JSON list of C-alpha atoms in Angstrom, two decimals:
[
{"chain": "A", "resi": 70, "resn": "MET", "atom": "CA", "xyz": [29.83, -27.99, -245.29]},
{"chain": "A", "resi": 71, "resn": "SER", "atom": "CA", "xyz": [30.47, -29.01, -241.68]},
{"chain": "A", "resi": 72, "resn": "ILE", "atom": "CA", "xyz": [27.52, -29.31, -239.27]},
{"chain": "A", "resi": 73, "resn": "PHE", "atom": "CA", "xyz": [27.36, -29.68, -235.49]},
{"chain": "A", "resi": 74, "resn": "TYR", "atom": "CA", "xyz": [24.17, -31.01, -233.93]},
{"chain": "A", "resi": 75, "resn": "TYR", "atom": "CA", "xyz": [23.26, -30.26, -230.32]},
{"chain": "A", "resi": 76, "resn": "ASP", "atom": "CA", "xyz": [20.23, -30.05, -228.02]},
{"chain": "A", "resi": 77, "resn": "LYS", "atom": "CA", "xyz": [19.73, -26.26, -228.34]},
{"chain": "A", "resi": 78, "resn": "THR", "atom": "CA", "xyz": [20.47, -25.55, -224.68]},
{"chain": "A", "resi": 79, "resn": "PHE", "atom": "CA", "xyz": [22.99, -23.01, -223.41]},
{"chain": "A", "resi": 80, "resn": "ASP", "atom": "CA", "xyz": [25.13, -25.71, -221.79]},
{"chain": "A", "resi": 81, "resn": "GLY", "atom": "CA", "xyz": [24.86, -27.61, -225.05]},
{"chain": "A", "resi": 82, "resn": "LEU", "atom": "CA", "xyz": [26.21, -24.62, -226.98]},
{"chain": "A", "resi": 83, "resn": "LEU", "atom": "CA", "xyz": [29.19, -24.31, -224.63]},
{"chain": "A", "resi": 84, "resn": "SER", "atom": "CA", "xyz": [29.76, -28.05, -225.07]},
{"chain": "A", "resi": 85, "resn": "VAL", "atom": "CA", "xyz": [29.83, -27.46, -228.84]},
{"chain": "A", "resi": 86, "resn": "VAL", "atom": "CA", "xyz": [32.64, -24.94, -228.32]},
{"chain": "A", "resi": 87, "resn": "PHE", "atom": "CA", "xyz": [34.55, -27.47, -226.22]},
{"chain": "A", "resi": 88, "resn": "ASP", "atom": "CA", "xyz": [34.16, -30.22, -228.84]},
{"chain": "A", "resi": 89, "resn": "ALA", "atom": "CA", "xyz": [35.21, -27.91, -231.67]},
{"chain": "A", "resi": 90, "resn": "TYR", "atom": "CA", "xyz": [38.52, -27.10, -230.00]},
{"chain": "A", "resi": 91, "resn": "LYS", "atom": "CA", "xyz": [39.04, -30.67, -228.85]},
{"chain": "A", "resi": 92, "resn": "ILE", "atom": "CA", "xyz": [38.66, -32.26, -232.29]},
{"chain": "A", "resi": 93, "resn": "LYS", "atom": "CA", "xyz": [40.15, -29.16, -234.00]},
{"chain": "A", "resi": 94, "resn": "HIS", "atom": "CA", "xyz": [37.23, -28.94, -236.39]},
{"chain": "A", "resi": 95, "resn": "PHE", "atom": "CA", "xyz": [34.84, -26.02, -236.48]},
{"chain": "A", "resi": 96, "resn": "PRO", "atom": "CA", "xyz": [31.25, -26.05, -237.77]},
{"chain": "A", "resi": 97, "resn": "GLN", "atom": "CA", "xyz": [29.78, -23.81, -240.42]},
{"chain": "A", "resi": 98, "resn": "ALA", "atom": "CA", "xyz": [26.27, -24.24, -239.01]},
{"chain": "A", "resi": 99, "resn": "LEU", "atom": "CA", "xyz": [24.59, -25.38, -235.80]},
{"chain": "A", "resi": 100, "resn": "LEU", "atom": "CA", "xyz": [21.46, -27.51, -235.94]},
{"chain": "A", "resi": 101, "resn": "ALA", "atom": "CA", "xyz": [19.18, -29.34, -233.54]},
{"chain": "A", "resi": 102, "resn": "GLU", "atom": "CA", "xyz": [18.98, -33.10, -233.72]},
{"chain": "A", "resi": 103, "resn": "GLY", "atom": "CA", "xyz": [16.30, -34.01, -236.23]},
{"chain": "A", "resi": 104, "resn": "ASP", "atom": "CA", "xyz": [16.74, -30.89, -238.36]},
{"chain": "A", "resi": 105, "resn": "VAL", "atom": "CA", "xyz": [16.95, -31.42, -242.11]},
{"chain": "A", "resi": 106, "resn": "GLU", "atom": "CA", "xyz": [20.53, -31.81, -243.25]},
{"chain": "A", "resi": 107, "resn": "PRO", "atom": "CA", "xyz": [21.70, -29.18, -245.75]},
{"chain": "A", "resi": 108, "resn": "MET", "atom": "CA", "xyz": [22.81, -30.10, -249.23]},
{"chain": "A", "resi": 109, "resn": "PHE", "atom": "CA", "xyz": [26.52, -30.69, -249.85]},
{"chain": "A", "resi": 110, "resn": "MET", "atom": "CA", "xyz": [27.18, -31.55, -246.21]},
{"chain": "A", "resi": 111, "resn": "GLU", "atom": "CA", "xyz": [30.68, -32.98, -245.89]},
{"chain": "A", "resi": 112, "resn": "ARG", "atom": "CA", "xyz": [30.91, -33.70, -242.18]},
{"chain": "A", "resi": 113, "resn": "ALA", "atom": "CA", "xyz": [28.55, -33.89, -239.20]},
{"chain": "A", "resi": 114, "resn": "HIS", "atom": "CA", "xyz": [29.27, -34.07, -235.50]},
{"chain": "A", "resi": 115, "resn": "THR", "atom": "CA", "xyz": [26.78, -34.56, -232.67]},
{"chain": "A", "resi": 116, "resn": "THR", "atom": "CA", "xyz": [27.66, -32.87, -229.38]},
{"chain": "A", "resi": 117, "resn": "VAL", "atom": "CA", "xyz": [26.36, -34.43, -226.19]},
{"chain": "A", "resi": 118, "resn": "THR", "atom": "CA", "xyz": [25.70, -31.78, -223.53]},
{"chain": "A", "resi": 119, "resn": "ASP", "atom": "CA", "xyz": [28.17, -32.21, -220.69]},
{"chain": "A", "resi": 120, "resn": "PRO", "atom": "CA", "xyz": [28.20, -29.89, -217.65]},
{"chain": "A", "resi": 121, "resn": "ASN", "atom": "CA", "xyz": [31.93, -30.48, -217.21]},
{"chain": "A", "resi": 122, "resn": "LYS", "atom": "CA", "xyz": [32.59, -29.27, -220.76]},
{"chain": "A", "resi": 123, "resn": "SER", "atom": "CA", "xyz": [30.35, -26.22, -220.44]},
{"chain": "A", "resi": 124, "resn": "ASP", "atom": "CA", "xyz": [31.85, -25.31, -217.05]},
{"chain": "A", "resi": 125, "resn": "ARG", "atom": "CA", "xyz": [35.37, -25.40, -218.48]},
{"chain": "A", "resi": 126, "resn": "VAL", "atom": "CA", "xyz": [34.41, -23.16, -221.40]},
{"chain": "A", "resi": 127, "resn": "TRP", "atom": "CA", "xyz": [32.63, -20.73, -219.08]},
{"chain": "A", "resi": 128, "resn": "ALA", "atom": "CA", "xyz": [35.65, -20.65, -216.78]},
{"chain": "A", "resi": 129, "resn": "VAL", "atom": "CA", "xyz": [37.80, -19.53, -219.73]},
{"chain": "A", "resi": 130, "resn": "LEU", "atom": "CA", "xyz": [35.28, -16.82, -220.61]},
{"chain": "A", "resi": 131, "resn": "ARG", "atom": "CA", "xyz": [35.20, -15.55, -217.03]},
{"chain": "A", "resi": 132, "resn": "LYS", "atom": "CA", "xyz": [38.95, -15.05, -217.17]},
{"chain": "A", "resi": 133, "resn": "LYS", "atom": "CA", "xyz": [38.87, -13.15, -220.46]},
{"chain": "A", "resi": 134, "resn": "LEU", "atom": "CA", "xyz": [35.63, -11.15, -220.26]},
{"chain": "A", "resi": 135, "resn": "SER", "atom": "CA", "xyz": [34.08, -8.63, -217.90]},
{"chain": "A", "resi": 136, "resn": "LYS", "atom": "CA", "xyz": [30.89, -9.40, -216.01]},
{"chain": "A", "resi": 137, "resn": "GLN", "atom": "CA", "xyz": [29.01, -7.12, -218.39]},
{"chain": "A", "resi": 138, "resn": "ALA", "atom": "CA", "xyz": [30.25, -9.02, -221.44]},
{"chain": "A", "resi": 139, "resn": "LEU", "atom": "CA", "xyz": [29.30, -12.33, -219.81]},
{"chain": "A", "resi": 140, "resn": "ASN", "atom": "CA", "xyz": [25.81, -10.92, -219.22]},
{"chain": "A", "resi": 141, "resn": "HIS", "atom": "CA", "xyz": [25.66, -9.94, -222.88]},
{"chain": "A", "resi": 142, "resn": "ILE", "atom": "CA", "xyz": [26.17, -13.58, -223.85]},
{"chain": "A", "resi": 143, "resn": "HIS", "atom": "CA", "xyz": [23.24, -14.62, -221.65]},
{"chain": "A", "resi": 144, "resn": "HIS", "atom": "CA", "xyz": [21.09, -11.81, -223.03]},
{"chain": "A", "resi": 145, "resn": "VAL", "atom": "CA", "xyz": [21.78, -12.78, -226.64]},
{"chain": "A", "resi": 146, "resn": "TRP", "atom": "CA", "xyz": [20.93, -16.39, -225.84]},
{"chain": "A", "resi": 147, "resn": "GLN", "atom": "CA", "xyz": [17.60, -15.31, -224.28]},
{"chain": "A", "resi": 148, "resn": "SER", "atom": "CA", "xyz": [16.76, -13.33, -227.41]},
{"chain": "A", "resi": 149, "resn": "GLU", "atom": "CA", "xyz": [15.69, -16.57, -229.14]},
{"chain": "A", "resi": 150, "resn": "GLN", "atom": "CA", "xyz": [16.56, -14.94, -232.45]},
{"chain": "A", "resi": 151, "resn": "PRO", "atom": "CA", "xyz": [17.37, -17.15, -235.45]},
{"chain": "A", "resi": 152, "resn": "GLU", "atom": "CA", "xyz": [21.05, -18.06, -235.42]},
{"chain": "A", "resi": 153, "resn": "ALA", "atom": "CA", "xyz": [21.66, -16.31, -232.08]},
{"chain": "A", "resi": 154, "resn": "ASP", "atom": "CA", "xyz": [23.54, -19.45, -231.07]},
{"chain": "A", "resi": 155, "resn": "TRP", "atom": "CA", "xyz": [25.71, -19.18, -234.18]},
{"chain": "A", "resi": 156, "resn": "LEU", "atom": "CA", "xyz": [26.52, -15.55, -233.31]},
{"chain": "A", "resi": 157, "resn": "ILE", "atom": "CA", "xyz": [27.47, -16.54, -229.75]},
{"chain": "A", "resi": 158, "resn": "PHE", "atom": "CA", "xyz": [29.61, -19.41, -231.04]},
{"chain": "A", "resi": 159, "resn": "ARG", "atom": "CA", "xyz": [31.59, -17.11, -233.36]},
{"chain": "A", "resi": 160, "resn": "TYR", "atom": "CA", "xyz": [31.96, -14.53, -230.60]},
{"chain": "A", "resi": 161, "resn": "ILE", "atom": "CA", "xyz": [33.23, -17.08, -228.07]},
{"chain": "A", "resi": 162, "resn": "CYS", "atom": "CA", "xyz": [35.74, -18.46, -230.55]},
{"chain": "A", "resi": 163, "resn": "LYS", "atom": "CA", "xyz": [37.12, -14.96, -231.11]},
{"chain": "A", "resi": 164, "resn": "VAL", "atom": "CA", "xyz": [37.36, -14.43, -227.36]},
{"chain": "A", "resi": 165, "resn": "VAL", "atom": "CA", "xyz": [39.24, -17.70, -226.90]},
{"chain": "A", "resi": 166, "resn": "ASP", "atom": "CA", "xyz": [41.59, -17.15, -229.84]},
{"chain": "A", "resi": 167, "resn": "SER", "atom": "CA", "xyz": [42.49, -13.55, -229.04]},
{"chain": "A", "resi": 168, "resn": "PRO", "atom": "CA", "xyz": [45.36, -12.85, -226.62]},
{"chain": "A", "resi": 169, "resn": "PHE", "atom": "CA", "xyz": [43.62, -9.60, -225.69]},
{"chain": "A", "resi": 170, "resn": "SER", "atom": "CA", "xyz": [40.08, -8.67, -224.71]},
{"chain": "A", "resi": 171, "resn": "ILE", "atom": "CA", "xyz": [37.85, -8.15, -227.76]},
{"chain": "A", "resi": 172, "resn": "GLU", "atom": "CA", "xyz": [34.70, -6.93, -226.02]},
{"chain": "A", "resi": 173, "resn": "THR", "atom": "CA", "xyz": [35.35, -3.29, -227.00]},
{"chain": "A", "resi": 174, "resn": "HIS", "atom": "CA", "xyz": [36.45, -4.04, -230.58]},
{"chain": "A", "resi": 175, "resn": "PHE", "atom": "CA", "xyz": [33.30, -2.48, -232.05]},
{"chain": "A", "resi": 176, "resn": "ALA", "atom": "CA", "xyz": [34.70, -2.54, -235.57]},
{"chain": "A", "resi": 177, "resn": "ASP", "atom": "CA", "xyz": [34.29, -6.31, -235.45]},
{"chain": "A", "resi": 178, "resn": "GLU", "atom": "CA", "xyz": [30.88, -7.26, -236.86]},
{"chain": "A", "resi": 179, "resn": "ASN", "atom": "CA", "xyz": [30.37, -10.08, -234.36]},
{"chain": "A", "resi": 180, "resn": "VAL", "atom": "CA", "xyz": [31.20, -7.91, -231.36]},
{"chain": "A", "resi": 181, "resn": "MET", "atom": "CA", "xyz": [28.88, -5.17, -232.60]},
{"chain": "A", "resi": 182, "resn": "ALA", "atom": "CA", "xyz": [26.07, -7.61, -233.37]},
{"chain": "A", "resi": 183, "resn": "MET", "atom": "CA", "xyz": [26.35, -9.07, -229.86]},
{"chain": "A", "resi": 184, "resn": "LEU", "atom": "CA", "xyz": [26.23, -5.62, -228.29]},
{"chain": "A", "resi": 185, "resn": "LYS", "atom": "CA", "xyz": [23.22, -4.44, -230.31]},
{"chain": "A", "resi": 186, "resn": "LEU", "atom": "CA", "xyz": [21.16, -7.55, -229.63]},
{"chain": "A", "resi": 187, "resn": "ALA", "atom": "CA", "xyz": [22.13, -7.64, -225.95]},
{"chain": "A", "resi": 188, "resn": "LYS", "atom": "CA", "xyz": [20.99, -4.02, -225.56]},
{"chain": "A", "resi": 189, "resn": "LYS", "atom": "CA", "xyz": [17.62, -4.82, -227.12]},
{"chain": "A", "resi": 190, "resn": "VAL", "atom": "CA", "xyz": [17.11, -7.73, -224.72]},
{"chain": "A", "resi": 191, "resn": "SER", "atom": "CA", "xyz": [18.24, -5.61, -221.77]},
{"chain": "A", "resi": 192, "resn": "LYS", "atom": "CA", "xyz": [15.76, -2.88, -222.71]},
{"chain": "A", "resi": 193, "resn": "ASP", "atom": "CA", "xyz": [12.99, -5.47, -223.00]},
{"chain": "A", "resi": 194, "resn": "THR", "atom": "CA", "xyz": [13.90, -6.76, -219.53]},
{"chain": "A", "resi": 195, "resn": "MET", "atom": "CA", "xyz": [13.54, -3.26, -218.08]},
{"chain": "A", "resi": 196, "resn": "TYR", "atom": "CA", "xyz": [10.17, -2.87, -219.80]},
{"chain": "A", "resi": 197, "resn": "LEU", "atom": "CA", "xyz": [9.04, -6.13, -218.23]},
{"chain": "A", "resi": 198, "resn": "ILE", "atom": "CA", "xyz": [10.04, -4.89, -214.77]},
{"chain": "A", "resi": 199, "resn": "GLU", "atom": "CA", "xyz": [8.45, -1.46, -215.26]},
{"chain": "A", "resi": 200, "resn": "PHE", "atom": "CA", "xyz": [5.11, -2.62, -216.65]},
{"chain": "A", "resi": 201, "resn": "VAL", "atom": "CA", "xyz": [4.31, -5.60, -214.45]},
{"chain": "A", "resi": 202, "resn": "ARG", "atom": "CA", "xyz": [0.92, -5.22, -212.76]},
{"chain": "A", "resi": 203, "resn": "PHE", "atom": "CA", "xyz": [0.28, -7.84, -210.08]},
{"chain": "A", "resi": 204, "resn": "GLN", "atom": "CA", "xyz": [-3.26, -8.95, -209.32]},
{"chain": "A", "resi": 205, "resn": "LYS", "atom": "CA", "xyz": [-4.23, -10.58, -206.05]},
{"chain": "A", "resi": 206, "resn": "THR", "atom": "CA", "xyz": [-5.90, -13.99, -206.31]},
{"chain": "A", "resi": 207, "resn": "LYS", "atom": "CA", "xyz": [-8.19, -15.75, -203.86]},
{"chain": "A", "resi": 208, "resn": "GLU", "atom": "CA", "xyz": [-5.17, -17.83, -202.73]},
{"chain": "A", "resi": 209, "resn": "ASN", "atom": "CA", "xyz": [-3.32, -14.61, -201.77]},
{"chain": "A", "resi": 210, "resn": "ILE", "atom": "CA", "xyz": [-0.88, -15.06, -204.64]},
{"chain": "A", "resi": 211, "resn": "PHE", "atom": "CA", "xyz": [0.03, -11.90, -206.55]},
{"chain": "A", "resi": 212, "resn": "PHE", "atom": "CA", "xyz": [-0.16, -12.95, -210.19]},
{"chain": "A", "resi": 213, "resn": "ALA", "atom": "CA", "xyz": [0.99, -11.03, -213.27]},
{"chain": "A", "resi": 214, "resn": "PRO", "atom": "CA", "xyz": [0.79, -12.08, -216.93]},
{"chain": "A", "resi": 215, "resn": "VAL", "atom": "CA", "xyz": [3.62, -10.69, -219.09]},
{"chain": "A", "resi": 216, "resn": "ALA", "atom": "CA", "xyz": [4.35, -10.73, -222.81]},
{"chain": "A", "resi": 217, "resn": "PRO", "atom": "CA", "xyz": [7.94, -9.63, -223.52]},
{"chain": "A", "resi": 218, "resn": "ASP", "atom": "CA", "xyz": [9.29, -9.58, -227.07]},
{"chain": "A", "resi": 219, "resn": "TYR", "atom": "CA", "xyz": [12.27, -11.67, -225.99]},
{"chain": "A", "resi": 220, "resn": "ASN", "atom": "CA", "xyz": [12.52, -14.46, -223.44]},
{"chain": "A", "resi": 221, "resn": "THR", "atom": "CA", "xyz": [13.47, -12.03, -220.67]},
{"chain": "A", "resi": 222, "resn": "LEU", "atom": "CA", "xyz": [11.46, -13.43, -217.75]},
{"chain": "A", "resi": 223, "resn": "PRO", "atom": "CA", "xyz": [14.43, -15.41, -216.33]},
{"chain": "A", "resi": 224, "resn": "LEU", "atom": "CA", "xyz": [16.58, -12.27, -216.54]},
{"chain": "A", "resi": 225, "resn": "ALA", "atom": "CA", "xyz": [14.13, -10.25, -214.42]},
{"chain": "A", "resi": 226, "resn": "LEU", "atom": "CA", "xyz": [13.57, -12.77, -211.63]},
{"chain": "A", "resi": 227, "resn": "SER", "atom": "CA", "xyz": [16.27, -11.46, -209.29]},
{"chain": "A", "resi": 228, "resn": "HIS", "atom": "CA", "xyz": [14.58, -8.04, -209.21]},
{"chain": "A", "resi": 229, "resn": "PHE", "atom": "CA", "xyz": [11.24, -9.47, -208.11]},
{"chain": "A", "resi": 230, "resn": "ILE", "atom": "CA", "xyz": [12.83, -11.79, -205.54]},
{"chain": "A", "resi": 231, "resn": "ASP", "atom": "CA", "xyz": [14.58, -8.80, -203.96]},
{"chain": "A", "resi": 232, "resn": "ARG", "atom": "CA", "xyz": [11.62, -6.45, -204.25]},
{"chain": "A", "resi": 233, "resn": "PHE", "atom": "CA", "xyz": [8.84, -8.80, -203.15]},
{"chain": "A", "resi": 234, "resn": "ALA", "atom": "CA", "xyz": [10.64, -11.26, -200.87]},
{"chain": "A", "resi": 235, "resn": "ASP", "atom": "CA", "xyz": [7.80, -11.25, -198.32]},
{"chain": "A", "resi": 236, "resn": "GLN", "atom": "CA", "xyz": [4.98, -12.13, -200.72]},
{"chain": "A", "resi": 237, "resn": "HIS", "atom": "CA", "xyz": [3.80, -15.11, -202.73]},
{"chain": "A", "resi": 238, "resn": "TRP", "atom": "CA", "xyz": [3.87, -14.12, -206.39]},
{"chain": "A", "resi": 239, "resn": "ALA", "atom": "CA", "xyz": [3.82, -15.60, -209.85]},
{"chain": "A", "resi": 240, "resn": "LEU", "atom": "CA", "xyz": [4.88, -14.22, -213.23]},
{"chain": "A", "resi": 241, "resn": "TYR", "atom": "CA", "xyz": [3.60, -15.92, -216.36]},
{"chain": "A", "resi": 242, "resn": "ASP", "atom": "CA", "xyz": [4.81, -15.41, -219.93]},
{"chain": "A", "resi": 243, "resn": "ILE", "atom": "CA", "xyz": [1.63, -15.74, -221.98]},
{"chain": "A", "resi": 244, "resn": "ARG", "atom": "CA", "xyz": [3.57, -15.79, -225.27]},
{"chain": "A", "resi": 245, "resn": "ARG", "atom": "CA", "xyz": [5.75, -18.75, -224.32]},
{"chain": "A", "resi": 246, "resn": "GLY", "atom": "CA", "xyz": [3.40, -20.60, -222.01]},
{"chain": "A", "resi": 247, "resn": "TYR", "atom": "CA", "xyz": [5.49, -20.82, -218.88]},
{"chain": "A", "resi": 248, "resn": "GLY", "atom": "CA", "xyz": [6.20, -18.83, -215.74]},
{"chain": "A", "resi": 249, "resn": "PHE", "atom": "CA", "xyz": [7.74, -18.76, -212.27]},
{"chain": "A", "resi": 250, "resn": "TYR", "atom": "CA", "xyz": [6.19, -18.99, -208.81]},
{"chain": "A", "resi": 251, "resn": "TYR", "atom": "CA", "xyz": [7.87, -17.66, -205.64]},
{"chain": "A", "resi": 252, "resn": "ASN", "atom": "CA", "xyz": [6.83, -19.33, -202.37]},
{"chain": "A", "resi": 253, "resn": "LEU", "atom": "CA", "xyz": [8.86, -17.09, -199.98]},
{"chain": "A", "resi": 254, "resn": "GLN", "atom": "CA", "xyz": [11.81, -19.50, -200.10]},
{"chain": "A", "resi": 255, "resn": "ARG", "atom": "CA", "xyz": [12.59, -20.32, -203.72]},
{"chain": "A", "resi": 256, "resn": "VAL", "atom": "CA", "xyz": [11.42, -19.82, -207.28]},
{"chain": "A", "resi": 257, "resn": "GLU", "atom": "CA", "xyz": [10.09, -22.73, -209.31]},
{"chain": "A", "resi": 258, "resn": "GLU", "atom": "CA", "xyz": [9.05, -22.90, -212.94]},
{"chain": "A", "resi": 259, "resn": "ILE", "atom": "CA", "xyz": [5.36, -23.45, -213.60]},
{"chain": "A", "resi": 260, "resn": "ILE", "atom": "CA", "xyz": [3.01, -24.21, -216.48]},
{"chain": "A", "resi": 261, "resn": "LEU", "atom": "CA", "xyz": [-0.66, -23.42, -216.02]},
{"chain": "A", "resi": 262, "resn": "PRO", "atom": "CA", "xyz": [-2.61, -26.68, -216.51]},
{"chain": "A", "resi": 263, "resn": "ASP", "atom": "CA", "xyz": [-6.05, -25.08, -216.85]},
{"chain": "A", "resi": 264, "resn": "GLU", "atom": "CA", "xyz": [-6.85, -23.17, -220.04]},
{"chain": "A", "resi": 265, "resn": "ASN", "atom": "CA", "xyz": [-9.50, -21.20, -218.13]},
{"chain": "A", "resi": 266, "resn": "THR", "atom": "CA", "xyz": [-6.91, -19.62, -215.83]},
{"chain": "A", "resi": 267, "resn": "LEU", "atom": "CA", "xyz": [-6.14, -16.98, -218.46]},
{"chain": "A", "resi": 268, "resn": "ILE", "atom": "CA", "xyz": [-8.72, -15.43, -220.78]},
{"chain": "A", "resi": 269, "resn": "ASP", "atom": "CA", "xyz": [-7.35, -13.32, -223.65]},
{"chain": "A", "resi": 270, "resn": "GLY", "atom": "CA", "xyz": [-4.04, -13.08, -221.79]},
{"chain": "A", "resi": 271, "resn": "LYS", "atom": "CA", "xyz": [-5.67, -11.89, -218.57]},
{"chain": "A", "resi": 272, "resn": "ILE", "atom": "CA", "xyz": [-6.37, -13.79, -215.37]},
{"chain": "A", "resi": 273, "resn": "ASN", "atom": "CA", "xyz": [-9.91, -15.16, -215.08]},
{"chain": "A", "resi": 274, "resn": "PRO", "atom": "CA", "xyz": [-11.89, -12.64, -212.97]},
{"chain": "A", "resi": 275, "resn": "THR", "atom": "CA", "xyz": [-13.44, -15.52, -210.98]},
{"chain": "A", "resi": 276, "resn": "LEU", "atom": "CA", "xyz": [-9.96, -16.32, -209.60]},
{"chain": "A", "resi": 277, "resn": "LEU", "atom": "CA", "xyz": [-9.31, -12.82, -208.26]},
{"chain": "A", "resi": 278, "resn": "ALA", "atom": "CA", "xyz": [-9.60, -11.81, -204.61]},
{"chain": "A", "resi": 279, "resn": "GLU", "atom": "CA", "xyz": [-12.82, -10.04, -203.65]},
{"chain": "A", "resi": 280, "resn": "ASP", "atom": "CA", "xyz": [-11.14, -6.66, -203.23]},
{"chain": "A", "resi": 281, "resn": "GLU", "atom": "CA", "xyz": [-8.92, -6.86, -206.34]},
{"chain": "A", "resi": 282, "resn": "GLN", "atom": "CA", "xyz": [-11.49, -5.37, -208.69]},
{"chain": "A", "resi": 283, "resn": "GLN", "atom": "CA", "xyz": [-11.98, -2.45, -206.30]},
{"chain": "A", "resi": 284, "resn": "PHE", "atom": "CA", "xyz": [-8.24, -1.83, -206.15]},
{"chain": "A", "resi": 285, "resn": "GLN", "atom": "CA", "xyz": [-8.08, -1.80, -209.95]},
{"chain": "A", "resi": 286, "resn": "ILE", "atom": "CA", "xyz": [-10.91, 0.75, -210.09]},
{"chain": "A", "resi": 287, "resn": "LEU", "atom": "CA", "xyz": [-9.08, 2.93, -207.55]},
{"chain": "A", "resi": 288, "resn": "TRP", "atom": "CA", "xyz": [-5.89, 2.66, -209.57]},
{"chain": "A", "resi": 289, "resn": "ARG", "atom": "CA", "xyz": [-7.65, 3.68, -212.81]},
{"chain": "A", "resi": 290, "resn": "ASN", "atom": "CA", "xyz": [-9.31, 6.62, -211.05]},
{"chain": "A", "resi": 291, "resn": "TYR", "atom": "CA", "xyz": [-5.94, 7.73, -209.68]},
{"chain": "A", "resi": 292, "resn": "PHE", "atom": "CA", "xyz": [-4.39, 7.47, -213.15]},
{"chain": "A", "resi": 293, "resn": "LYS", "atom": "CA", "xyz": [-7.17, 9.63, -214.58]},
{"chain": "A", "resi": 294, "resn": "ALA", "atom": "CA", "xyz": [-6.94, 12.13, -211.71]},
{"chain": "A", "resi": 295, "resn": "ILE", "atom": "CA", "xyz": [-3.25, 12.87, -212.26]},
{"chain": "A", "resi": 296, "resn": "THR", "atom": "CA", "xyz": [-3.68, 13.21, -216.02]},
{"chain": "A", "resi": 297, "resn": "ILE", "atom": "CA", "xyz": [-3.50, 16.74, -217.37]},
{"chain": "A", "resi": 298, "resn": "ARG", "atom": "CA", "xyz": [-5.69, 16.49, -220.45]},
{"chain": "A", "resi": 299, "resn": "GLU", "atom": "CA", "xyz": [-4.33, 19.69, -221.98]},
{"chain": "A", "resi": 300, "resn": "ARG", "atom": "CA", "xyz": [-0.84, 18.17, -221.98]},
{"chain": "A", "resi": 301, "resn": "ILE", "atom": "CA", "xyz": [-1.65, 14.71, -223.31]},
{"chain": "A", "resi": 302, "resn": "ASN", "atom": "CA", "xyz": [0.99, 13.70, -225.86]},
{"chain": "A", "resi": 303, "resn": "LYS", "atom": "CA", "xyz": [0.20, 10.25, -227.28]},
{"chain": "A", "resi": 304, "resn": "ARG", "atom": "CA", "xyz": [3.44, 10.07, -229.23]},
{"chain": "A", "resi": 305, "resn": "GLN", "atom": "CA", "xyz": [5.58, 10.69, -226.16]},
{"chain": "A", "resi": 306, "resn": "GLN", "atom": "CA", "xyz": [3.41, 8.34, -224.10]},
{"chain": "A", "resi": 307, "resn": "ARG", "atom": "CA", "xyz": [4.09, 5.52, -226.55]},
{"chain": "A", "resi": 308, "resn": "GLN", "atom": "CA", "xyz": [7.82, 6.21, -226.34]},
{"chain": "A", "resi": 309, "resn": "HIS", "atom": "CA", "xyz": [7.84, 5.73, -222.57]},
{"chain": "A", "resi": 310, "resn": "MET", "atom": "CA", "xyz": [5.02, 3.17, -222.41]},
{"chain": "A", "resi": 311, "resn": "PRO", "atom": "CA", "xyz": [4.95, 1.13, -225.65]},
{"chain": "A", "resi": 312, "resn": "ALA", "atom": "CA", "xyz": [1.44, 0.33, -226.84]},
{"chain": "A", "resi": 313, "resn": "ARG", "atom": "CA", "xyz": [2.19, -3.40, -226.97]},
{"chain": "A", "resi": 314, "resn": "PHE", "atom": "CA", "xyz": [1.96, -3.49, -223.15]},
{"chain": "A", "resi": 315, "resn": "TRP", "atom": "CA", "xyz": [-1.31, -1.58, -222.81]},
{"chain": "A", "resi": 316, "resn": "HIS", "atom": "CA", "xyz": [-3.56, -4.66, -222.88]},
{"chain": "A", "resi": 317, "resn": "LEU", "atom": "CA", "xyz": [-1.86, -5.84, -219.64]},
{"chain": "A", "resi": 318, "resn": "LEU", "atom": "CA", "xyz": [-2.09, -2.53, -217.79]},
{"chain": "A", "resi": 319, "resn": "PRO", "atom": "CA", "xyz": [-5.27, -1.89, -215.73]},
{"chain": "A", "resi": 320, "resn": "GLU", "atom": "CA", "xyz": [-4.80, 1.87, -215.99]},
{"chain": "A", "resi": 321, "resn": "MET", "atom": "CA", "xyz": [-5.04, 1.68, -219.79]},
{"chain": "A", "resi": 322, "resn": "GLN", "atom": "CA", "xyz": [-8.35, -0.21, -219.80]},
{"chain": "A", "resi": 323, "resn": "ASN", "atom": "CA", "xyz": [-11.62, 1.61, -220.34]}
]
């Protein structure tokens, strides 16, 4: 069994592809450095992440794939699913080896698996955008905790930069413990240092602006006012607003 070790970054994965074609030896599994070696391993190679290598591989993919297919690769990577990197590796190798575009060859199991997983991540990204509820802090920063199923926060950033370019805001993934802060000029990654900033996945009420609680009350009253009780359909509501997001939505709180 042939193993390639790498640093589990996207550039590292593209560097793995480069090394495989350079040494003309292809792995049967991809592991992180320090992972337990499998039994009956015959050969191991450690790939050092190199931006020049990854750029060259990506340049080849840009020539052979549409923008949508390139986005699918990024989406699958952000899924963080077990062996998502192995799926991407097999897909890229098929793209490189084929003289024709394979992105619509849905009979191919790798192409279909890429498409299905990419669609799930894309849907999760749209949910993140739709169900964000910003809360104003005392520092005039609009803060929103999020909890997507996949690591979709980086995929949604461009929307918020375009939509809220004139405001200071921060989005924080409470599942993965990191977020992004926009300071009107650029976005930077953040990690909250104080455990008291978030309580049960929600921002500490003592950090909110004085009028934020009032705005939340007004929003809940508006939500109740437009509700037609005789037409409440919980099943349909869950289809359009999955219950896993309710704990982050002020309008769904009692």
